[in-house]
Short mmCIF file of C-alpha atoms in Angstrom, two decimals:
data_model
loop_
_atom_site.label_atom_id
_atom_site.label_comp_id
_atom_site.label_asym_id
_atom_site.label_seq_id
_atom_site.Cartn_x
_atom_site.Cartn_y
_atom_site.Cartn_z
CA MET A 1 68.26 -36.95 38.49
CA SER A 2 71.27 -34.88 39.27
CA ASP A 3 71.26 -31.03 39.19
CA THR A 4 73.65 -31.04 36.14
CA LYS A 5 71.39 -33.35 34.11
CA LEU A 6 68.35 -31.37 35.26
CA VAL A 7 69.85 -28.12 34.23
CA SER A 8 70.85 -29.31 30.88
CA ARG A 9 67.45 -30.90 30.36
CA TRP A 10 65.72 -27.57 30.91
CA SER A 11 68.27 -25.65 28.84
CA PHE A 12 67.52 -27.96 25.93
CA GLU A 13 63.77 -27.50 26.39
CA LYS A 14 64.28 -23.65 26.43
CA LEU A 15 66.54 -23.78 23.41
CA LYS A 16 63.85 -25.83 21.67
CA GLY A 17 61.18 -23.42 22.49
CA LEU A 18 63.37 -20.51 21.14
CA VAL A 19 64.16 -22.15 17.81
CA GLY A 20 60.58 -23.23 17.32
CA ASN A 21 58.91 -19.78 18.03
CA VAL A 22 61.59 -17.95 16.05
CA PHE A 23 61.07 -20.30 13.19
CA LEU A 24 57.23 -19.83 13.23
CA ILE A 25 57.62 -16.07 13.34
CA LEU A 26 59.96 -15.89 10.45
CA SER A 27 57.85 -18.33 8.40
CA ILE A 28 54.80 -15.93 8.76
CA LEU A 29 56.97 -12.79 8.33
CA LYS A 30 58.62 -13.96 5.02
CA THR A 31 55.31 -13.28 3.26
CA LYS A 32 54.13 -9.70 2.36
CA PHE A 33 52.30 -8.34 5.39
CA SER A 34 49.42 -7.34 3.14
CA ARG A 35 48.87 -11.13 2.38
CA VAL A 36 49.10 -12.26 5.98
CA LYS A 37 45.53 -13.60 6.98
CA SER A 38 43.85 -13.38 10.31
CA PHE A 39 44.90 -17.04 11.29
CA GLU A 40 48.73 -16.21 10.64
CA PHE A 41 48.30 -12.88 12.52
CA PHE A 42 46.97 -14.82 15.65
CA LEU A 43 49.82 -17.31 15.32
CA LEU A 44 52.23 -14.39 15.15
CA GLY A 45 50.83 -13.08 18.44
CA LEU A 46 50.97 -16.68 20.11
CA ALA A 47 54.62 -17.25 18.99
CA THR A 48 55.68 -13.76 20.32
CA ALA A 49 54.00 -14.42 23.64
CA ASN A 50 55.69 -17.80 23.72
CA LEU A 51 59.14 -16.30 22.97
CA GLU A 52 58.71 -13.48 25.45
CA GLU A 53 57.87 -16.05 28.21
CA ILE A 54 60.89 -18.24 27.45
CA VAL A 55 63.23 -15.34 27.38
CA ILE A 56 61.93 -14.07 30.68
CA LEU A 57 62.30 -17.61 32.24
CA ASN A 58 65.91 -17.64 31.05
CA ILE A 59 66.53 -14.33 32.61
CA TYR A 60 64.87 -15.49 36.00
CA ASP A 61 67.03 -18.70 36.06
CA THR A 62 70.25 -16.68 35.50
CA VAL A 63 69.38 -13.99 38.17
CA PHE A 64 67.80 -15.94 40.95
CA LEU A 65 68.26 -19.67 40.63
CA GLU A 66 71.78 -19.91 39.30
CA GLY A 67 72.89 -16.84 41.31
CA TYR A 68 75.08 -15.15 38.83
CA PHE A 69 74.11 -11.65 39.92
CA ILE A 70 73.66 -10.36 43.38
CA ILE A 71 70.34 -8.74 43.79
CA THR A 72 70.12 -5.78 46.37
CA SER A 73 66.74 -4.58 45.31
CA THR A 74 63.20 -6.18 45.71
CA TRP A 75 62.01 -4.78 42.36
CA PRO A 76 63.48 -7.37 39.90
CA CYS A 77 61.29 -10.13 41.50
CA PRO A 78 57.85 -8.72 40.82
CA ILE A 79 58.96 -7.30 37.40
CA LEU A 80 60.20 -10.70 36.14
CA LYS A 81 57.03 -12.33 37.66
CA PHE A 82 54.72 -9.72 35.97
CA LEU A 83 56.59 -10.33 32.64
CA THR A 84 56.35 -14.09 32.83
CA MET A 85 52.67 -13.88 33.73
CA PHE A 86 51.98 -11.61 30.83
CA GLY A 87 53.45 -13.89 28.45
CA GLU A 88 51.84 -17.01 29.81
CA ILE A 89 48.40 -15.37 29.91
CA SER A 90 48.86 -14.03 26.39
CA SER A 91 49.78 -17.53 25.08
CA ILE A 92 46.76 -18.88 26.63
CA LEU A 93 44.29 -16.30 25.28
CA PHE A 94 45.83 -16.47 21.84
CA THR A 95 45.24 -20.23 21.92
CA VAL A 96 41.69 -19.69 22.87
CA LEU A 97 41.40 -17.28 19.99
CA ILE A 98 42.81 -19.52 17.43
CA SER A 99 40.61 -22.52 18.55
CA ILE A 100 37.45 -20.17 18.10
CA PHE A 101 38.50 -18.88 14.78
CA ARG A 102 39.21 -22.38 13.42
CA TYR A 103 35.87 -23.64 14.58
CA GLN A 104 34.03 -20.70 12.94
CA LYS A 105 35.68 -21.14 9.69
CA LEU A 106 34.99 -24.74 9.41
CA ARG A 107 31.46 -24.35 10.80
CA ASP A 108 30.57 -21.70 8.25
CA ALA A 109 32.36 -23.38 5.20
CA SER A 110 29.48 -25.47 4.01
CA MET A 111 26.86 -22.77 4.87
CA ARG A 112 28.47 -19.66 3.82
CA SER A 113 30.69 -21.08 0.89
CA SER A 114 33.62 -18.39 0.52
CA LEU A 115 31.99 -15.64 2.29
CA PRO A 116 34.24 -14.22 5.02
CA ILE A 117 33.48 -14.40 8.66
CA CYS A 118 33.96 -11.45 11.12
CA LEU A 119 37.46 -12.44 12.28
CA ASP A 120 38.65 -12.74 8.62
CA SER A 121 39.00 -8.90 8.58
CA ILE A 122 42.58 -7.89 9.58
CA ARG A 123 41.02 -4.91 11.28
CA SER A 124 38.96 -7.27 13.58
CA ALA A 125 42.18 -9.38 14.09
CA TRP A 126 43.98 -6.31 15.40
CA MET A 127 41.08 -5.46 17.65
CA VAL A 128 40.67 -8.90 19.35
CA SER A 129 44.38 -9.31 19.48
CA GLY A 130 44.70 -5.95 21.31
CA LEU A 131 41.99 -7.05 23.59
CA CYS A 132 43.92 -10.11 24.40
CA VAL A 133 47.11 -8.17 25.20
CA ALA A 134 45.17 -5.72 27.33
CA LEU A 135 43.36 -8.43 29.17
CA SER A 136 46.77 -10.04 29.79
CA LEU A 137 48.22 -6.83 31.17
CA LEU A 138 45.32 -6.49 33.55
CA LEU A 139 45.52 -10.12 34.96
CA SER A 140 49.26 -9.79 35.32
CA LEU A 141 49.33 -6.64 37.24
CA PRO A 142 48.36 -8.23 40.73
CA THR A 143 51.92 -9.70 40.79
CA PHE A 144 53.34 -6.22 41.97
CA PHE A 145 50.95 -6.40 45.01
CA ILE A 146 51.17 -10.03 46.20
CA ASN A 147 53.21 -10.61 49.22
CA LEU A 148 56.44 -12.36 48.42
CA GLN A 149 57.50 -12.97 52.06
CA GLY A 150 56.10 -16.40 51.95
CA SER A 151 55.13 -18.48 54.90
CA ALA A 152 55.59 -17.65 58.60
CA ASP A 153 58.70 -19.67 58.71
CA ASN A 154 60.68 -16.64 56.95
CA ALA A 155 60.85 -14.01 59.54
CA THR A 156 62.65 -11.74 57.24
CA ARG A 157 62.47 -10.91 53.65
CA ASN A 158 65.56 -11.53 51.60
CA THR A 159 65.88 -9.06 48.89
CA GLY A 160 67.62 -11.65 46.77
CA TYR A 161 64.71 -14.20 47.22
CA CYS A 162 62.36 -14.67 44.55
CA PRO A 163 60.07 -17.90 45.06
CA PRO A 164 59.34 -19.89 41.88
CA ASP A 165 55.64 -20.25 42.90
CA PHE A 166 53.94 -17.32 41.52
CA PHE A 167 51.26 -17.19 44.17
CA ASN A 168 53.51 -17.98 47.08
CA CYS A 169 50.64 -19.88 49.02
CA GLY A 170 51.87 -22.35 51.50
CA LYS A 171 49.68 -25.00 53.09
CA HIS A 172 49.43 -23.08 56.44
CA SER A 173 50.14 -19.59 55.32
CA CYS A 174 48.69 -17.75 52.42
CA HIS A 175 47.97 -14.08 52.36
CA LEU A 176 44.58 -12.89 51.43
CA ILE A 177 45.72 -11.04 48.28
CA ASN A 178 47.79 -13.96 47.18
CA ARG A 179 44.97 -16.38 47.62
CA PHE A 180 42.55 -14.16 45.74
CA TYR A 181 44.99 -13.82 42.86
CA LYS A 182 45.58 -17.57 42.76
CA TYR A 183 41.96 -18.45 42.37
CA LEU A 184 41.41 -15.48 39.99
CA PHE A 185 44.14 -16.83 37.75
CA ILE A 186 42.78 -20.37 37.91
CA LEU A 187 39.40 -19.28 36.98
CA MET A 188 40.14 -16.89 34.15
CA CYS A 189 43.43 -18.34 32.63
CA ASN A 190 43.10 -21.94 33.30
CA LEU A 191 39.52 -23.28 33.92
CA LEU A 192 37.64 -20.92 31.40
CA PRO A 193 40.25 -21.49 28.53
CA LEU A 194 40.28 -25.16 29.23
CA ILE A 195 36.46 -25.34 28.75
CA ILE A 196 36.53 -23.20 25.57
CA VAL A 197 39.44 -25.15 23.96
CA THR A 198 37.89 -28.48 24.97
CA GLY A 199 34.46 -27.46 23.64
CA THR A 200 35.66 -26.05 20.41
CA GLY A 201 38.01 -28.95 19.83
CA CYS A 202 35.04 -31.39 20.15
CA LEU A 203 33.00 -29.19 17.87
CA ILE A 204 35.79 -28.98 15.24
CA ILE A 205 35.98 -32.94 15.26
CA LYS A 206 32.22 -33.08 14.80
CA VAL A 207 32.24 -30.72 11.85
CA LEU A 208 35.09 -32.62 10.29
CA LEU A 209 33.29 -35.82 10.63
CA SER A 210 30.19 -34.46 9.23
CA GLN A 211 31.71 -32.78 6.23
CA ARG A 212 34.05 -35.81 5.55
CA LYS A 213 32.10 -37.13 2.52
CA GLN A 214 31.34 -33.66 1.24
CA VAL A 215 34.99 -32.41 1.37
CA THR A 216 36.24 -35.78 -0.37
CA SER A 217 33.80 -35.01 -3.31
CA VAL A 218 35.00 -31.46 -3.46
CA MET A 219 38.59 -32.46 -3.53
CA SER A 220 37.88 -34.88 -6.42
CA VAL A 221 36.36 -32.02 -8.37
CA SER A 222 39.12 -29.61 -7.54
CA SER A 223 41.71 -32.21 -8.75
CA GLN A 224 40.31 -31.76 -12.20
CA THR A 225 41.04 -27.99 -12.25
CA ARG A 226 44.68 -28.47 -11.43
CA LYS A 227 44.50 -27.42 -7.78
CA LYS A 228 45.94 -30.49 -6.31
CA GLY A 229 47.00 -30.51 -2.68
CA LYS A 230 44.96 -27.56 -1.46
CA GLY A 231 42.37 -29.71 0.40
CA PRO A 232 44.96 -32.10 2.11
CA GLY A 233 47.06 -28.81 2.90
CA ARG A 234 44.14 -27.24 4.57
CA GLN A 235 43.22 -30.53 6.42
CA ARG A 236 46.81 -30.79 7.83
CA SER A 237 46.49 -27.23 9.04
CA VAL A 238 43.32 -28.27 10.97
CA ILE A 239 45.04 -31.35 12.30
CA ALA A 240 47.95 -29.38 13.42
CA VAL A 241 45.67 -26.97 15.29
CA LEU A 242 43.86 -29.85 17.01
CA ALA A 243 47.10 -31.45 18.12
CA ALA A 244 48.40 -28.15 19.59
CA MET A 245 44.89 -27.91 21.52
CA GLY A 246 45.25 -31.35 22.86
CA LEU A 247 48.67 -30.48 24.14
CA PHE A 248 47.25 -27.32 25.74
CA GLN A 249 44.60 -29.27 27.44
CA VAL A 250 46.86 -31.86 28.89
CA ASP A 251 49.37 -29.31 30.13
CA TRP A 252 46.94 -27.01 31.83
CA THR A 253 44.82 -29.82 33.13
CA LEU A 254 47.72 -31.10 35.02
CA TYR A 255 48.56 -27.52 36.21
CA LEU A 256 44.86 -27.08 37.45
CA ILE A 257 45.11 -30.42 39.29
CA PHE A 258 48.38 -29.53 41.10
CA GLN A 259 47.14 -26.01 42.05
CA LEU A 260 43.83 -27.13 43.38
CA PHE A 261 44.85 -30.24 45.23
CA TYR A 262 48.51 -29.80 46.30
CA PHE A 263 50.73 -27.17 47.92
CA PRO A 264 54.44 -26.41 46.94
CA THR A 265 55.53 -27.84 50.32
CA ASP A 266 53.83 -31.20 49.66
CA LEU A 267 55.84 -32.00 46.52
CA PRO A 268 59.69 -31.70 46.46
CA PHE A 269 59.61 -31.59 42.63
CA TRP A 270 57.05 -28.63 42.44
CA ASP A 271 59.34 -26.15 40.89
CA GLU A 272 60.37 -28.60 38.15
CA MET A 273 56.91 -29.55 37.46
CA GLU A 274 55.60 -26.00 37.13
CA PHE A 275 58.54 -25.22 34.88
CA PHE A 276 57.85 -28.31 32.68
CA ILE A 277 54.13 -27.45 32.23
CA SER A 278 54.77 -23.85 31.54
CA THR A 279 57.51 -24.55 28.95
CA SER A 280 56.30 -27.63 27.34
CA TYR A 281 53.35 -26.00 25.52
CA THR A 282 55.46 -23.01 24.54
CA SER A 283 58.14 -25.17 23.17
CA ILE A 284 56.30 -27.85 21.36
CA SER A 285 53.18 -26.05 20.06
CA PRO A 286 55.00 -23.73 17.56
CA TYR A 287 56.28 -26.94 15.80
CA MET A 288 52.72 -28.20 15.46
CA TYR A 289 51.34 -25.00 14.41
CA GLY A 290 54.36 -24.47 11.96
CA ILE A 291 53.54 -27.59 10.00
CA GLY A 292 50.12 -26.36 9.25
CA THR A 293 51.27 -22.89 8.63
CA ALA A 294 54.09 -23.84 6.28
CA THR A 295 51.79 -26.11 4.27
CA SER A 296 49.09 -23.27 4.00
CA LEU A 297 51.65 -20.67 2.79
CA VAL A 298 53.26 -23.14 0.29
CA THR A 299 49.70 -24.00 -1.09
CA THR A 300 48.93 -20.15 -1.28
CA ASP A 301 52.04 -19.34 -3.20
CA ARG A 302 51.52 -22.19 -5.58
CA THR A 303 47.93 -20.95 -6.18
CA CYS A 304 49.15 -17.49 -6.92
CA ASN A 305 51.89 -18.78 -9.23
CA SER A 306 49.66 -20.92 -11.26
CA ARG A 307 47.26 -17.84 -11.84
CA HIS A 308 50.08 -15.70 -13.16
CA SER A 309 51.67 -18.55 -15.24
CA SER A 310 48.60 -19.57 -16.96
CA PRO A 311 46.44 -16.40 -17.78
CA GLY A 312 44.84 -18.02 -20.81
CA THR A 313 43.55 -21.09 -18.99
CA ALA A 314 39.83 -21.45 -19.52
CA SER A 315 37.68 -20.93 -16.52
CA PRO A 316 36.14 -24.01 -14.95
CA PRO A 317 32.46 -24.69 -15.33
CA PRO A 318 29.93 -23.22 -12.90
CA ALA A 319 29.55 -26.36 -10.85
CA THR A 320 33.32 -26.55 -10.37
CA ARG A 321 33.61 -22.98 -9.32
CA SER A 322 30.84 -23.46 -6.82
CA SER A 323 32.61 -26.59 -5.33
CA ASN A 324 36.00 -24.62 -5.29
CA ARG A 325 34.42 -21.66 -3.22
CA ARG A 326 33.03 -24.24 -0.77
CA LEU A 327 36.53 -25.76 -0.32
CA LYS A 328 38.01 -22.39 -0.13
CA GLY A 329 35.80 -21.59 2.79
CA ILE A 330 37.22 -24.42 4.66
CA GLN A 331 40.50 -22.44 4.81
#
């Protein structure tokens, strides 16, 4: 693949990511902020982190790879690496948060009916989101202290040089702080999130299978009360989350394999591979989440409009109300 085709391909990937994340943010912000639920709030944090990472990658490509500017200082490189790491880690942590939240909602739906869980509170959503941001900042700070000089082959440090490899660990030369940060990042931001996302994904599938007959019966009852489409809408939202979680698992499993068993000097396409992994999830996942979010928001609007347009409608019998509360808990 020629350099021109490669650049155009990555430009398309970044443009797709920009459009997808902006669309997801706008689809959430178009509703009143007081009506934004915890799930949409977590998606807002995820899309913002994705957008920040894509923008910083564009700046990095423009400044260092394409050489449009002459850099005479050593500070732009660690600053851009810090911002890129911050966006990447925030995206990973918000994905973990979304997977845990979705599993809790599904697990407690049949047992707790429409009673809220802890993360349903917008105050709790703010607190855990702030914790994710603080942890991302903490895990990104070592980028200011890693040695960017690289292997022993580079005797002098070029002020305009900024290696694409975040850890700058060669096969024969890797500074202690670089090595420590590499394995800390792999443990905290790759291995542990992969275990959590994989575990919650399996548990979500297990709950869906166990509740399949129950949800089908509840949906048949809810159709008699003119609330058609609510059950399938929530189901599509859960499927969209599962699809995004699957993409997360594939991308970061590949990243984990390459980081543990290969070195940048072993693979001539290391830079392209790392860029593809870091941008594929941030570029594709907003479209997956957006499908479920748009369906959920449309369903909520229809429900509110139906309540206002038919104030004199007789209330459903007690059995129907109980079934509807159980269905609402799956939301």
